[in-house]
Amino acid sequence: MQDEPTPIELTKAVADFLRNDITPLISGHQAFKLRVAVNILDLVTRQLTQEEGSDAREVERLRGLLGVNGSVTELNRALAERIAKGEVDLATPGLAEHLWATTMDKLAVDQPNYASYKRELERGG
Amino acid sequence: MIEAELSCSVQRWCPGATGVTSAAKLSGGASQETWRFDITHPDGPIGAILRRSPKGYGAAPTRAAGLAAEAQLMQLAYEAGVPSPRVMHVLTPDEELGTGFIMQRVEGETIARKILRDDEFAAVRPILARQVGGVLAGLHRLPQDKLPKLRSRSATQEIAEFDRDYRSLNWPKPVFELALRWLRDHDPGPSAETTLVHGDFRNGNLIIGADGVRAVLDWELAHLGDPMEDLGWICVNSWRFGEIDKPVGGFGSREELFAGYEAAGRRVDAARVKFWEVMGTLRWGIMCGGMMQRFREGPDHSMERAMIGRRASETEIDLLRLLAPRGG
């Protein structure tokens, strides 16, 4: 087991330092790039915090849909193939719900301010 | 140092010009650059824009029309009254500037967030969607016998191409697979007429002033095809910048866009527009994947590219909203 503080805590500390202490000192194109860098660290922090739970739920849904076992990547590949072959589609019970849940979990990490995501969140997650 | 070459160039084709000042690079990757500069002239400075591939970058990407075709299209558009910058000069090899062209600079705003939010544009926003419809109608009516040689693409060929692009990314995405199936199942077939299609008609490629659309830029992806493609592309949610209830570029409704198009004497096929909106959403998603791939493979190991890769999920939620909307 690795020592502490955790990657989440470390990433957050770097992001806070750049945001609070460095941002006021930088201008122009470098300021834009700094903002991108801070956004990346924030995204990584969200992913480290949420990934374990959302992957576990995704795997569970995928097992139910596909009736097979595997890693989250293997199961996604299998589902993609079945959709491509036309074996699974929106009429398949559970598929739309699964894709919605998975996509909402992704947006929560990638882009929680994206307007479509916020709208769907208001609809009840 | 580009000013020396530009100075020599303008003195050859712009009567009275004595040189150039204030050359500044606006954007560009390795293969295509945009520069702004001022031509020094006894009547006062003339604002100009250079679009070029520097020497050694002759080959355009497969989908691009090429800078020579772009210049020709902008000139045709300008002559037909479609808002477009006037092309002043097409570069020749002895000018040592690479390949490309110089056009007159049109003042105005291209940044969507400003156009959608700033007070300066408050009065123009309500009329933009209708105006854009009229501009597209003019563009689709450009005389085909005068067009440069352009690739021709049907919906069926586009689906096949996106399918191939997506699979080459080796990036399994069930939502993209679903969209590809939907597109195949809803392929509207050949369109009743084939016209010039701008191919990238959206926020960012339009110069807007307090009076509305002043210029259509970036004809790089122009081709021959279904005119409804341009109407669908400007409705893609990615160009609404948060204004998701105003499908046309975040500033207007489909009804206004269609009314402007039909008032200019052309017909709208709303089902085809929807098809191209789905296609456009997937297209941007696959482009995000392309950014991720280029980021990984280098040499442009930039943070911006990396983050655009992560924006593919935005197109996934937009595709779900289009194809599997949830109740209420």
CSV table of C-alpha atoms in Angstrom, one decimal:
chain,number,residue,atom,x,y,z
A,1,MET,CA,0.0,0.0,0.0
A,2,GLN,CA,1.3,3.4,-1.0
A,3,ASP,CA,1.8,6.1,1.7
A,4,GLU,CA,-0.3,9.1,2.4
A,5,PRO,CA,-1.4,11.8,1.5
A,6,THR,CA,-3.4,10.3,-1.3
A,7,PRO,CA,-3.2,11.2,-5.0
A,8,ILE,CA,-6.5,13.1,-4.6
A,9,GLU,CA,-5.1,15.2,-1.8
A,10,LEU,CA,-1.8,15.9,-3.6
A,11,THR,CA,-3.5,16.9,-6.9
A,12,LYS,CA,-5.9,19.1,-5.1
A,13,ALA,CA,-3.0,20.8,-3.2
A,14,VAL,CA,-1.2,21.6,-6.5
A,15,ALA,CA,-4.4,22.8,-8.2
A,16,ASP,CA,-5.1,25.1,-5.3
A,17,PHE,CA,-1.6,26.5,-5.3
A,18,LEU,CA,-1.7,27.3,-9.0
A,19,ARG,CA,-5.2,28.7,-8.8
A,20,ASN,CA,-4.7,30.9,-5.7
A,21,ASP,CA,-1.0,31.9,-5.7
A,22,ILE,CA,0.2,31.7,-9.3
A,23,THR,CA,-2.8,32.8,-11.4
A,24,PRO,CA,-2.6,36.5,-10.2
A,25,LEU,CA,1.0,36.6,-11.4
A,26,ILE,CA,0.5,35.4,-15.0
A,27,SER,CA,-1.1,37.2,-18.0
A,28,GLY,CA,-1.8,36.7,-21.7
A,29,HIS,CA,-1.5,33.3,-23.4
A,30,GLN,CA,0.3,31.8,-20.4
A,31,ALA,CA,-2.6,32.7,-18.2
A,32,PHE,CA,-4.9,30.9,-20.6
A,33,LYS,CA,-2.7,27.8,-20.5
A,34,LEU,CA,-2.5,28.0,-16.7
A,35,ARG,CA,-6.3,27.9,-16.6
A,36,VAL,CA,-6.3,24.8,-18.8
A,37,ALA,CA,-3.7,23.2,-16.5
A,38,VAL,CA,-5.8,24.0,-13.4
A,39,ASN,CA,-8.9,22.6,-15.2
A,40,ILE,CA,-6.9,19.4,-15.9
A,41,LEU,CA,-5.9,19.0,-12.3
A,42,ASP,CA,-9.5,19.6,-11.2
A,43,LEU,CA,-10.7,16.9,-13.6
A,44,VAL,CA,-8.1,14.5,-12.4
A,45,THR,CA,-9.2,15.1,-8.8
A,46,ARG,CA,-12.9,14.5,-9.7
A,47,GLN,CA,-11.9,11.3,-11.6
A,48,LEU,CA,-9.8,10.0,-8.7
A,49,THR,CA,-12.7,10.7,-6.3
A,50,GLN,CA,-15.5,9.2,-8.4
A,51,GLU,CA,-14.0,6.6,-10.8
A,52,GLU,CA,-14.0,3.6,-8.4
A,53,GLY,CA,-17.7,3.9,-7.6
A,54,SER,CA,-18.9,4.7,-11.1
A,55,ASP,CA,-16.8,2.0,-12.7
A,56,ALA,CA,-18.2,-0.6,-10.2
A,57,ARG,CA,-21.8,0.4,-11.0
A,58,GLU,CA,-21.0,0.4,-14.8
A,59,VAL,CA,-19.5,-3.1,-14.6
A,60,GLU,CA,-22.5,-4.4,-12.7
A,61,ARG,CA,-24.9,-3.0,-15.3
A,62,LEU,CA,-22.8,-4.3,-18.1
A,63,ARG,CA,-22.8,-7.8,-16.6
A,64,GLY,CA,-26.5,-7.7,-16.4
A,65,LEU,CA,-26.9,-6.6,-19.9
A,66,LEU,CA,-24.4,-8.9,-21.6
A,67,GLY,CA,-24.5,-11.9,-19.3
A,68,VAL,CA,-20.6,-12.1,-19.3
A,69,ASN,CA,-17.9,-11.0,-17.0
A,70,GLY,CA,-14.8,-8.8,-17.5
A,71,SER,CA,-13.1,-5.5,-16.9
A,72,VAL,CA,-14.9,-2.3,-17.6
A,73,THR,CA,-12.9,-1.8,-20.8
A,74,GLU,CA,-13.6,-5.4,-22.0
A,75,LEU,CA,-17.3,-5.1,-21.2
A,76,ASN,CA,-17.5,-1.8,-23.1
A,77,ARG,CA,-15.8,-3.3,-26.1
A,78,ALA,CA,-18.3,-6.2,-26.0
A,79,LEU,CA,-21.3,-3.9,-25.7
A,80,ALA,CA,-20.0,-1.7,-28.6
A,81,GLU,CA,-19.6,-4.8,-30.8
A,82,ARG,CA,-23.1,-6.1,-30.0
A,83,ILE,CA,-24.6,-2.7,-30.9
A,84,ALA,CA,-22.6,-2.6,-34.1
A,85,LYS,CA,-23.9,-6.1,-35.0
A,86,GLY,CA,-27.5,-5.0,-34.2
A,87,GLU,CA,-27.9,-7.6,-31.5
A,88,VAL,CA,-28.6,-4.9,-28.9
A,89,ASP,CA,-30.5,-1.6,-29.5
A,90,LEU,CA,-32.6,0.9,-27.8
A,91,ALA,CA,-35.5,-1.6,-27.6
A,92,THR,CA,-33.3,-3.8,-25.5
A,93,PRO,CA,-34.5,-3.5,-21.8
A,94,GLY,CA,-32.0,-1.6,-19.7
A,95,LEU,CA,-29.8,-0.3,-22.6
A,96,ALA,CA,-31.0,3.3,-22.6
A,97,GLU,CA,-30.9,3.4,-18.8
A,98,HIS,CA,-27.4,2.0,-18.8
A,99,LEU,CA,-26.1,4.5,-21.4
A,100,TRP,CA,-27.7,7.4,-19.6
A,101,ALA,CA,-26.2,6.4,-16.2
A,102,THR,CA,-22.8,5.8,-17.7
A,103,THR,CA,-22.8,9.1,-19.6
A,104,MET,CA,-24.0,11.1,-16.6
A,105,ASP,CA,-21.1,9.6,-14.5
A,106,LYS,CA,-18.7,10.6,-17.3
A,107,LEU,CA,-19.9,14.2,-17.5
A,108,ALA,CA,-19.7,14.5,-13.7
A,109,VAL,CA,-16.0,14.1,-14.1
A,110,ASP,CA,-15.3,15.6,-17.6
A,111,GLN,CA,-17.5,18.7,-17.7
A,112,PRO,CA,-19.9,19.2,-14.8
A,113,ASN,CA,-20.7,22.7,-16.1
A,114,TYR,CA,-21.9,21.5,-19.5
A,115,ALA,CA,-25.4,22.8,-20.0
A,116,SER,CA,-26.9,19.5,-21.3
A,117,TYR,CA,-25.6,17.7,-18.2
A,118,LYS,CA,-27.0,20.3,-15.8
A,119,ARG,CA,-30.3,20.1,-17.6
A,120,GLU,CA,-30.4,16.3,-17.2
A,121,LEU,CA,-29.3,16.5,-13.6
A,122,GLU,CA,-32.3,18.8,-12.9
A,123,ARG,CA,-34.5,16.1,-14.3
A,124,GLY,CA,-33.3,13.9,-11.5
A,125,GLY,CA,-29.9,12.5,-12.3
B,1,MET,CA,10.5,38.8,-40.6
B,2,ILE,CA,7.3,37.9,-42.5
B,3,GLU,CA,6.8,41.7,-42.9
B,4,ALA,CA,9.7,41.9,-45.4
B,5,GLU,CA,8.1,39.3,-47.8
B,6,LEU,CA,4.6,40.8,-47.3
B,7,SER,CA,6.0,44.3,-48.1
B,8,CYS,CA,7.5,43.1,-51.4
B,9,SER,CA,4.2,41.3,-52.2
B,10,VAL,CA,1.8,44.2,-51.6
B,11,GLN,CA,4.0,46.6,-53.6
B,12,ARG,CA,3.5,44.4,-56.6
B,13,TRP,CA,-0.3,44.1,-56.6
B,14,CYS,CA,-1.7,46.9,-54.5
B,15,PRO,CA,-1.2,50.3,-56.3
B,16,GLY,CA,0.2,52.9,-54.0
B,17,ALA,CA,1.1,50.5,-51.2
B,18,THR,CA,4.6,51.1,-49.7
B,19,GLY,CA,4.9,48.3,-47.2
B,20,VAL,CA,3.2,46.6,-44.3
B,21,THR,CA,3.1,47.0,-40.5
B,22,SER,CA,1.8,45.2,-37.4
B,23,ALA,CA,2.0,41.6,-38.8
B,24,ALA,CA,0.8,39.2,-36.1
B,25,LYS,CA,0.0,35.5,-36.2
B,26,LEU,CA,-3.6,34.9,-35.2
B,27,SER,CA,-3.8,31.1,-35.3
B,28,GLY,CA,-2.6,28.1,-36.9
B,29,GLY,CA,-1.0,24.7,-36.6
B,30,ALA,CA,2.1,23.6,-38.5
B,31,SER,CA,0.3,23.3,-41.9
B,32,GLN,CA,-2.0,26.4,-41.9
B,33,GLU,CA,-1.5,29.8,-40.5
B,34,THR,CA,-3.6,33.0,-40.3
B,35,TRP,CA,-1.8,36.4,-40.0
B,36,ARG,CA,-3.2,39.9,-39.7
B,37,PHE,CA,-1.3,43.0,-40.9
B,38,ASP,CA,-1.9,46.5,-42.2
B,39,ILE,CA,-0.9,47.6,-45.7
B,40,THR,CA,0.7,51.1,-45.6
B,41,HIS,CA,-1.1,53.2,-48.2
B,42,PRO,CA,-1.2,57.0,-48.9
B,43,ASP,CA,-5.1,56.9,-48.5
B,44,GLY,CA,-4.7,55.3,-45.0
B,45,PRO,CA,-3.9,51.8,-43.7
B,46,ILE,CA,-5.7,48.8,-45.2
B,47,GLY,CA,-6.5,46.0,-42.9
B,48,ALA,CA,-5.6,42.6,-44.4
B,49,ILE,CA,-5.5,38.9,-43.5
B,50,LEU,CA,-3.1,36.3,-44.9
B,51,ARG,CA,-4.1,32.6,-44.9
B,52,ARG,CA,-1.3,30.4,-45.9
B,53,SER,CA,0.5,27.1,-45.8
B,54,PRO,CA,4.1,27.9,-45.2
B,55,LYS,CA,6.7,26.6,-47.6
B,56,GLY,CA,7.1,22.8,-47.3
B,57,TYR,CA,3.5,22.3,-46.2
B,58,GLY,CA,1.8,21.9,-49.5
B,59,ALA,CA,-0.3,18.9,-48.8
B,60,ALA,CA,-3.7,19.6,-47.5
B,61,PRO,CA,-5.5,17.1,-45.2
B,62,THR,CA,-7.8,14.7,-47.2
B,63,ARG,CA,-11.1,16.5,-46.4
B,64,ALA,CA,-9.7,20.0,-47.1
B,65,ALA,CA,-10.6,21.8,-50.3
B,66,GLY,CA,-7.2,23.6,-50.4
B,67,LEU,CA,-6.4,27.2,-50.1
B,68,ALA,CA,-6.7,28.0,-53.8
B,69,ALA,CA,-10.2,26.6,-53.8
B,70,GLU,CA,-11.0,28.6,-50.6
B,71,ALA,CA,-9.9,31.8,-52.2
B,72,GLN,CA,-12.0,31.1,-55.3
B,73,LEU,CA,-15.1,30.3,-53.2
B,74,MET,CA,-14.7,33.5,-51.1
B,75,GLN,CA,-14.4,35.6,-54.2
B,76,LEU,CA,-17.5,33.9,-55.7
B,77,ALA,CA,-19.4,34.4,-52.5
B,78,TYR,CA,-18.4,38.1,-52.3
B,79,GLU,CA,-19.5,38.7,-55.9
B,80,ALA,CA,-22.8,37.0,-55.2
B,81,GLY,CA,-23.5,39.2,-52.2
B,82,VAL,CA,-22.9,36.5,-49.6
B,83,PRO,CA,-21.1,38.2,-46.7
B,84,SER,CA,-17.5,37.4,-47.4
B,85,PRO,CA,-14.1,39.2,-47.2
B,86,ARG,CA,-12.8,40.4,-50.5
B,87,VAL,CA,-9.9,38.4,-51.8
B,88,MET,CA,-7.1,40.8,-52.7
B,89,HIS,CA,-4.4,38.5,-53.9
B,90,VAL,CA,-3.5,34.8,-54.4
B,91,LEU,CA,0.1,34.1,-53.5
B,92,THR,CA,2.6,33.2,-56.2
B,93,PRO,CA,5.6,30.9,-55.7
B,94,ASP,CA,8.2,33.7,-56.2
B,95,GLU,CA,6.9,35.7,-53.2
B,96,GLU,CA,8.5,33.1,-50.8
B,97,LEU,CA,5.3,33.2,-48.6
B,98,GLY,CA,4.2,29.7,-49.3
B,99,THR,CA,0.7,28.9,-50.8
B,100,GLY,CA,-2.4,30.8,-49.8
B,101,PHE,CA,-4.1,34.2,-50.3
B,102,ILE,CA,-4.5,37.7,-48.8
B,103,MET,CA,-8.0,39.1,-48.1
B,104,GLN,CA,-9.4,42.3,-46.8
B,105,ARG,CA,-9.9,42.3,-43.0
B,106,VAL,CA,-13.5,42.5,-41.9
B,107,GLU,CA,-14.0,44.1,-38.5
B,108,GLY,CA,-16.3,42.3,-36.1
B,109,GLU,CA,-16.5,39.5,-33.5
B,110,THR,CA,-16.0,35.8,-34.0
B,111,ILE,CA,-15.9,34.7,-30.4
B,112,ALA,CA,-19.3,33.0,-29.7
B,113,ARG,CA,-19.4,33.6,-26.0
B,114,LYS,CA,-19.2,37.4,-26.6
B,115,ILE,CA,-21.7,37.3,-29.4
B,116,LEU,CA,-24.1,35.3,-27.2
B,117,ARG,CA,-23.6,37.4,-24.0
B,118,ASP,CA,-22.3,40.9,-24.6
B,119,ASP,CA,-24.7,43.9,-24.6
B,120,GLU,CA,-23.1,45.1,-27.9
B,121,PHE,CA,-24.9,42.3,-29.7
B,122,ALA,CA,-28.2,42.3,-27.7
B,123,ALA,CA,-30.0,44.0,-30.6
B,124,VAL,CA,-28.7,41.7,-33.3
B,125,ARG,CA,-29.2,38.4,-31.5
B,126,PRO,CA,-32.9,38.1,-32.2
B,127,ILE,CA,-32.4,38.6,-35.9
B,128,LEU,CA,-29.4,36.4,-36.4
B,129,ALA,CA,-31.0,33.0,-37.0
B,130,ARG,CA,-33.2,34.3,-39.8
B,131,GLN,CA,-30.3,36.2,-41.3
B,132,VAL,CA,-28.1,33.1,-41.2
B,133,GLY,CA,-30.9,31.3,-43.1
B,134,GLY,CA,-30.7,33.9,-45.8
B,135,VAL,CA,-26.9,33.7,-46.0
B,136,LEU,CA,-27.1,29.9,-46.3
B,137,ALA,CA,-29.6,30.2,-49.1
B,138,GLY,CA,-27.3,32.6,-51.0
B,139,LEU,CA,-24.4,30.3,-50.4
B,140,HIS,CA,-26.3,27.2,-51.7
B,141,ARG,CA,-27.2,29.1,-54.8
B,142,LEU,CA,-23.7,29.9,-55.9
B,143,PRO,CA,-23.3,29.0,-59.6
B,144,GLN,CA,-22.0,25.4,-59.8
B,145,ASP,CA,-20.3,25.9,-63.2
B,146,LYS,CA,-18.0,28.5,-61.6
B,147,LEU,CA,-17.0,26.4,-58.5
B,148,PRO,CA,-13.5,25.0,-58.1
B,149,LYS,CA,-13.1,21.3,-58.1
B,150,LEU,CA,-14.5,19.9,-54.9
B,151,ARG,CA,-15.0,16.5,-53.3
B,152,SER,CA,-18.6,15.3,-53.5
B,153,ARG,CA,-20.1,13.5,-50.5
B,154,SER,CA,-23.5,11.8,-50.0
B,155,ALA,CA,-24.9,11.0,-46.6
B,156,THR,CA,-24.1,7.3,-47.2
B,157,GLN,CA,-20.5,8.1,-48.0
B,158,GLU,CA,-20.2,10.4,-45.0
B,159,ILE,CA,-21.6,7.6,-42.6
B,160,ALA,CA,-19.0,5.2,-44.0
B,161,GLU,CA,-16.2,7.7,-43.6
B,162,PHE,CA,-17.1,8.5,-39.9
B,163,ASP,CA,-17.5,4.7,-39.2
B,164,ARG,CA,-13.9,4.2,-40.5
B,165,ASP,CA,-12.6,7.3,-38.6
B,166,TYR,CA,-14.2,6.1,-35.4
B,167,ARG,CA,-12.9,2.5,-35.8
B,168,SER,CA,-9.4,3.7,-36.5
B,169,LEU,CA,-9.3,5.4,-33.1
B,170,ASN,CA,-9.8,2.0,-31.4
B,171,TRP,CA,-11.9,3.7,-28.8
B,172,PRO,CA,-15.0,1.6,-28.1
B,173,LYS,CA,-18.0,3.9,-27.3
B,174,PRO,CA,-21.4,2.3,-27.1
B,175,VAL,CA,-23.1,5.7,-27.6
B,176,PHE,CA,-21.2,6.3,-30.8
B,177,GLU,CA,-22.0,2.8,-32.1
B,178,LEU,CA,-25.7,3.5,-31.4
B,179,ALA,CA,-25.4,6.8,-33.3
B,180,LEU,CA,-23.8,5.1,-36.3
B,181,ARG,CA,-26.6,2.5,-36.3
B,182,TRP,CA,-29.2,5.3,-36.1
B,183,LEU,CA,-27.6,7.2,-39.0
B,184,ARG,CA,-27.5,4.0,-41.2
B,185,ASP,CA,-31.2,3.3,-40.3
B,186,HIS,CA,-32.2,6.9,-41.1
B,187,ASP,CA,-30.0,7.6,-44.1
B,188,PRO,CA,-32.2,9.8,-46.2
B,189,GLY,CA,-30.5,8.7,-49.4
B,190,PRO,CA,-29.4,11.1,-52.2
B,191,SER,CA,-30.7,14.6,-51.8
B,192,ALA,CA,-33.1,16.0,-54.4
B,193,GLU,CA,-30.4,18.5,-55.4
B,194,THR,CA,-26.6,18.7,-54.9
B,195,THR,CA,-25.2,22.2,-54.1
B,196,LEU,CA,-22.1,23.8,-52.7
B,197,VAL,CA,-22.0,23.0,-49.0
B,198,HIS,CA,-19.8,25.2,-46.8
B,199,GLY,CA,-19.0,22.3,-44.5
B,200,ASP,CA,-18.1,24.2,-41.3
B,201,PHE,CA,-20.8,26.9,-41.1
B,202,ARG,CA,-21.1,27.7,-37.3
B,203,ASN,CA,-20.2,30.1,-34.5
B,204,GLY,CA,-16.5,30.9,-34.7
B,205,ASN,CA,-16.5,30.9,-38.5
B,206,LEU,CA,-18.9,33.9,-38.8
B,207,ILE,CA,-17.8,37.5,-38.2
B,208,ILE,CA,-20.7,39.3,-36.5
B,209,GLY,CA,-21.1,43.0,-36.1
B,210,ALA,CA,-23.8,45.2,-34.5
B,211,ASP,CA,-25.6,44.9,-37.9
B,212,GLY,CA,-25.4,41.1,-38.1
B,213,VAL,CA,-23.4,38.6,-40.2
B,214,ARG,CA,-20.5,40.5,-41.9
B,215,ALA,CA,-18.5,37.6,-43.2
B,216,VAL,CA,-18.4,33.8,-43.6
B,217,LEU,CA,-14.9,32.4,-43.0
B,218,ASP,CA,-13.1,29.1,-43.3
B,219,TRP,CA,-14.2,27.5,-46.4
B,220,GLU,CA,-11.7,24.7,-45.9
B,221,LEU,CA,-14.3,21.9,-45.7
B,222,ALA,CA,-16.4,23.1,-48.6
B,223,HIS,CA,-17.7,20.3,-50.8
B,224,LEU,CA,-20.7,19.3,-53.0
B,225,GLY,CA,-23.5,17.6,-51.2
B,226,ASP,CA,-26.9,18.0,-49.5
B,227,PRO,CA,-27.5,21.6,-48.6
B,228,MET,CA,-29.4,20.6,-45.5
B,229,GLU,CA,-26.0,19.5,-44.0
B,230,ASP,CA,-25.1,23.2,-43.4
B,231,LEU,CA,-28.5,23.8,-41.6
B,232,GLY,CA,-27.9,20.7,-39.4
B,233,TRP,CA,-24.3,21.6,-38.5
B,234,ILE,CA,-25.1,25.0,-37.1
B,235,CYS,CA,-27.8,23.4,-34.9
B,236,VAL,CA,-25.2,21.0,-33.2
B,237,ASN,CA,-25.3,21.6,-29.5
B,238,SER,CA,-21.6,22.1,-29.3
B,239,TRP,CA,-21.9,25.5,-31.0
B,240,ARG,CA,-24.6,26.7,-28.6
B,241,PHE,CA,-22.2,27.5,-25.8
B,242,GLY,CA,-24.7,26.9,-23.0
B,243,GLU,CA,-27.7,28.4,-24.7
B,244,ILE,CA,-29.2,24.9,-25.3
B,245,ASP,CA,-32.7,26.1,-25.8
B,246,LYS,CA,-31.7,28.2,-28.9
B,247,PRO,CA,-30.7,25.5,-31.3
B,248,VAL,CA,-29.3,27.8,-34.0
B,249,GLY,CA,-25.8,28.7,-32.7
B,250,GLY,CA,-27.2,29.6,-29.3
B,251,PHE,CA,-29.0,32.6,-30.7
B,252,GLY,CA,-32.2,31.5,-32.4
B,253,SER,CA,-34.8,28.9,-33.2
B,254,ARG,CA,-34.9,26.4,-36.1
B,255,GLU,CA,-38.2,28.0,-37.2
B,256,GLU,CA,-36.4,31.4,-37.7
B,257,LEU,CA,-33.5,29.7,-39.5
B,258,PHE,CA,-35.9,27.9,-41.8
B,259,ALA,CA,-38.0,31.0,-42.4
B,260,GLY,CA,-34.9,33.0,-43.4
B,261,TYR,CA,-33.9,30.2,-45.8
B,262,GLU,CA,-37.3,29.9,-47.4
B,263,ALA,CA,-37.8,33.6,-47.6
B,264,ALA,CA,-34.8,33.6,-49.9
B,265,GLY,CA,-36.6,31.1,-52.2
B,266,ARG,CA,-35.2,27.8,-51.1
B,267,ARG,CA,-36.9,24.8,-49.5
B,268,VAL,CA,-36.1,23.2,-46.1
B,269,ASP,CA,-36.4,19.5,-45.4
B,270,ALA,CA,-36.6,19.4,-41.6
B,271,ALA,CA,-36.1,15.6,-41.3
B,272,ARG,CA,-32.8,15.9,-43.3
B,273,VAL,CA,-31.7,18.8,-41.1
B,274,LYS,CA,-32.3,16.6,-38.0
B,275,PHE,CA,-30.3,13.7,-39.7
B,276,TRP,CA,-27.4,16.1,-40.3
B,277,GLU,CA,-27.6,17.4,-36.7
B,278,VAL,CA,-27.1,13.9,-35.4
B,279,MET,CA,-24.4,13.3,-37.9
B,280,GLY,CA,-22.7,16.6,-36.9
B,281,THR,CA,-22.8,15.8,-33.2
B,282,LEU,CA,-21.1,12.5,-33.9
B,283,ARG,CA,-18.7,14.2,-36.3
B,284,TRP,CA,-17.5,16.6,-33.5
B,285,GLY,CA,-17.2,13.7,-31.1
B,286,ILE,CA,-15.0,11.8,-33.5
B,287,MET,CA,-13.0,14.9,-34.1
B,288,CYS,CA,-12.4,15.1,-30.3
B,289,GLY,CA,-11.1,11.5,-30.5
B,290,GLY,CA,-8.8,12.6,-33.3
B,291,MET,CA,-7.4,15.3,-31.0
B,292,MET,CA,-6.8,12.7,-28.3
B,293,GLN,CA,-5.0,10.5,-30.7
B,294,ARG,CA,-2.8,13.4,-32.0
B,295,PHE,CA,-2.1,14.4,-28.4
B,296,ARG,CA,-0.9,10.9,-27.6
B,297,GLU,CA,1.1,10.4,-30.7
B,298,GLY,CA,2.7,13.8,-30.7
B,299,PRO,CA,4.5,16.0,-31.6
B,300,ASP,CA,1.8,18.4,-30.4
B,301,HIS,CA,1.7,17.3,-26.8
B,302,SER,CA,-0.4,20.2,-25.7
B,303,MET,CA,-2.8,20.4,-22.8
B,304,GLU,CA,-5.5,22.0,-24.9
B,305,ARG,CA,-5.6,19.0,-27.3
B,306,ALA,CA,-5.7,16.6,-24.4
B,307,MET,CA,-8.7,18.4,-22.9
B,308,ILE,CA,-10.5,18.5,-26.2
B,309,GLY,CA,-10.1,14.8,-26.2
B,310,ARG,CA,-12.1,14.7,-23.0
B,311,ARG,CA,-14.9,16.7,-24.5
B,312,ALA,CA,-16.1,13.7,-26.5
B,313,SER,CA,-18.4,12.9,-23.6
B,314,GLU,CA,-20.3,16.1,-24.3
B,315,THR,CA,-21.3,14.8,-27.6
B,316,GLU,CA,-22.3,11.5,-26.0
B,317,ILE,CA,-24.9,13.2,-23.8
B,318,ASP,CA,-26.0,15.3,-26.7
B,319,LEU,CA,-26.5,12.2,-28.9
B,320,LEU,CA,-28.5,10.5,-26.1
B,321,ARG,CA,-30.6,13.6,-25.8
B,322,LEU,CA,-31.3,13.4,-29.6
B,323,LEU,CA,-31.7,9.6,-29.9
B,324,ALA,CA,-33.0,8.4,-26.5
B,325,PRO,CA,-34.5,11.4,-24.8
B,326,ARG,CA,-35.7,10.8,-21.3
B,327,GLY,CA,-39.3,11.5,-20.3
B,328,GLY,CA,-40.5,15.0,-19.3
